[in-house]
Coordinates of C-alpha atoms in Angstrom, one line a residue:
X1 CA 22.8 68.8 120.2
X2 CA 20.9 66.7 117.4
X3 CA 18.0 68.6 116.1
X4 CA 15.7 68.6 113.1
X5 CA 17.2 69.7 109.6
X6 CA 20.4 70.6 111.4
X7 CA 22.4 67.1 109.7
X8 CA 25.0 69.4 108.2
X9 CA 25.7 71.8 110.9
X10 CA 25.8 68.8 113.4
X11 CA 28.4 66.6 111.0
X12 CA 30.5 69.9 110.7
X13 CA 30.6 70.9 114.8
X14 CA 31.8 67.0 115.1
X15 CA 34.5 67.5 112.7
X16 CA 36.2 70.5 114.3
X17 CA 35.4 69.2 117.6
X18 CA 37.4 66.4 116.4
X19 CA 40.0 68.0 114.7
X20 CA 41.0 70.4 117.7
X21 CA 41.4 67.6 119.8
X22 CA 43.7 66.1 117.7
X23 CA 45.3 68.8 117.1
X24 CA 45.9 70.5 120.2
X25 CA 46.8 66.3 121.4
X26 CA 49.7 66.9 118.6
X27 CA 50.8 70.3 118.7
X28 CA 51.1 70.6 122.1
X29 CA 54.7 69.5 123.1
X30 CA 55.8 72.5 120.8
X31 CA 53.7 74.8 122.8
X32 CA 50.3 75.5 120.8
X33 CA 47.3 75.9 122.1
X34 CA 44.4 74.7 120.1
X35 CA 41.0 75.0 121.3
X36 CA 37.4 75.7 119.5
X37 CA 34.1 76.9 120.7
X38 CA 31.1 74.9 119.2
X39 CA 28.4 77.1 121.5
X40 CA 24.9 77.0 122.1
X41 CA 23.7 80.1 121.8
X42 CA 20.1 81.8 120.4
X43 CA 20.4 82.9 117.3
X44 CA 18.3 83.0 113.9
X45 CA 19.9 79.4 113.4
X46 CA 18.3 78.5 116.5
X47 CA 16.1 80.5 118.4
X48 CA 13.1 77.7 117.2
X49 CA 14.4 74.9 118.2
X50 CA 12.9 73.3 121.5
X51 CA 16.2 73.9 123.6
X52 CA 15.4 77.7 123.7
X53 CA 11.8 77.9 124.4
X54 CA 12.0 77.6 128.3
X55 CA 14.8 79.8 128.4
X56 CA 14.9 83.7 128.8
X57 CA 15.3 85.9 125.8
X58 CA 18.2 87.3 127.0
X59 CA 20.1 84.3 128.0
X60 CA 22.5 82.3 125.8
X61 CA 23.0 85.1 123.6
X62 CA 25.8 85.8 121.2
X63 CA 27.2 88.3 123.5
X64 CA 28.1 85.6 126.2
X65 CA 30.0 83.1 124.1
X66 CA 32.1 86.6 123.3
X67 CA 33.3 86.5 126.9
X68 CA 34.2 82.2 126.9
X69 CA 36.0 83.7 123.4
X70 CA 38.2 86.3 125.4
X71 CA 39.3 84.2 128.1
X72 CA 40.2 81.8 125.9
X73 CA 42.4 84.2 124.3
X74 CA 44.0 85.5 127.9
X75 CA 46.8 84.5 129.2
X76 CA 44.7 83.0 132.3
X77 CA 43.7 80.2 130.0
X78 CA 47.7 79.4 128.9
X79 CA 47.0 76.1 130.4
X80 CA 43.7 75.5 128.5
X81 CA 43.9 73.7 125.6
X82 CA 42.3 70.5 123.6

């Protein structure tokens, strides 16, 4: 998401968004998965911005990215990839 004084943080999320694509478009025949996570969660970074003041506290924490993190590393998510 575009925010105020984020310009940096937004360029670089774009760049391995972009990368990972490409690489998981490239590396794939061989068998490599390549994924990222770019999440939205609350955290000194971000707990001002407007996106989090409707939202609980205790949702889009740290802790629930962990579990995306996980599965991504499972082998139920062998078939995820780009």
């Amino acid at each position: 998401f575009g925010t105020s004084a984020q310009a940096a943080q937004a360029a670089a999320a774009g760049a391995i968004a972009s990368l990972s694509r490409t690489a998981a478009t490239e590396l794939r025949r061989q068998g490599v998965r390549v994924n990222c996570i770019i999440p939205t969660a609350r955290t000194r970074l971000t707990e001002e911005l407007p996106l989090f003041q409707s939202i609980r506290r205790d949702s889009l924490t740290p802790e629930h990215v962990a579990q995306v993190v996980c599965y991504l590393l499972s082998d139920a998510a062998q078939d995820v990839h780009g």
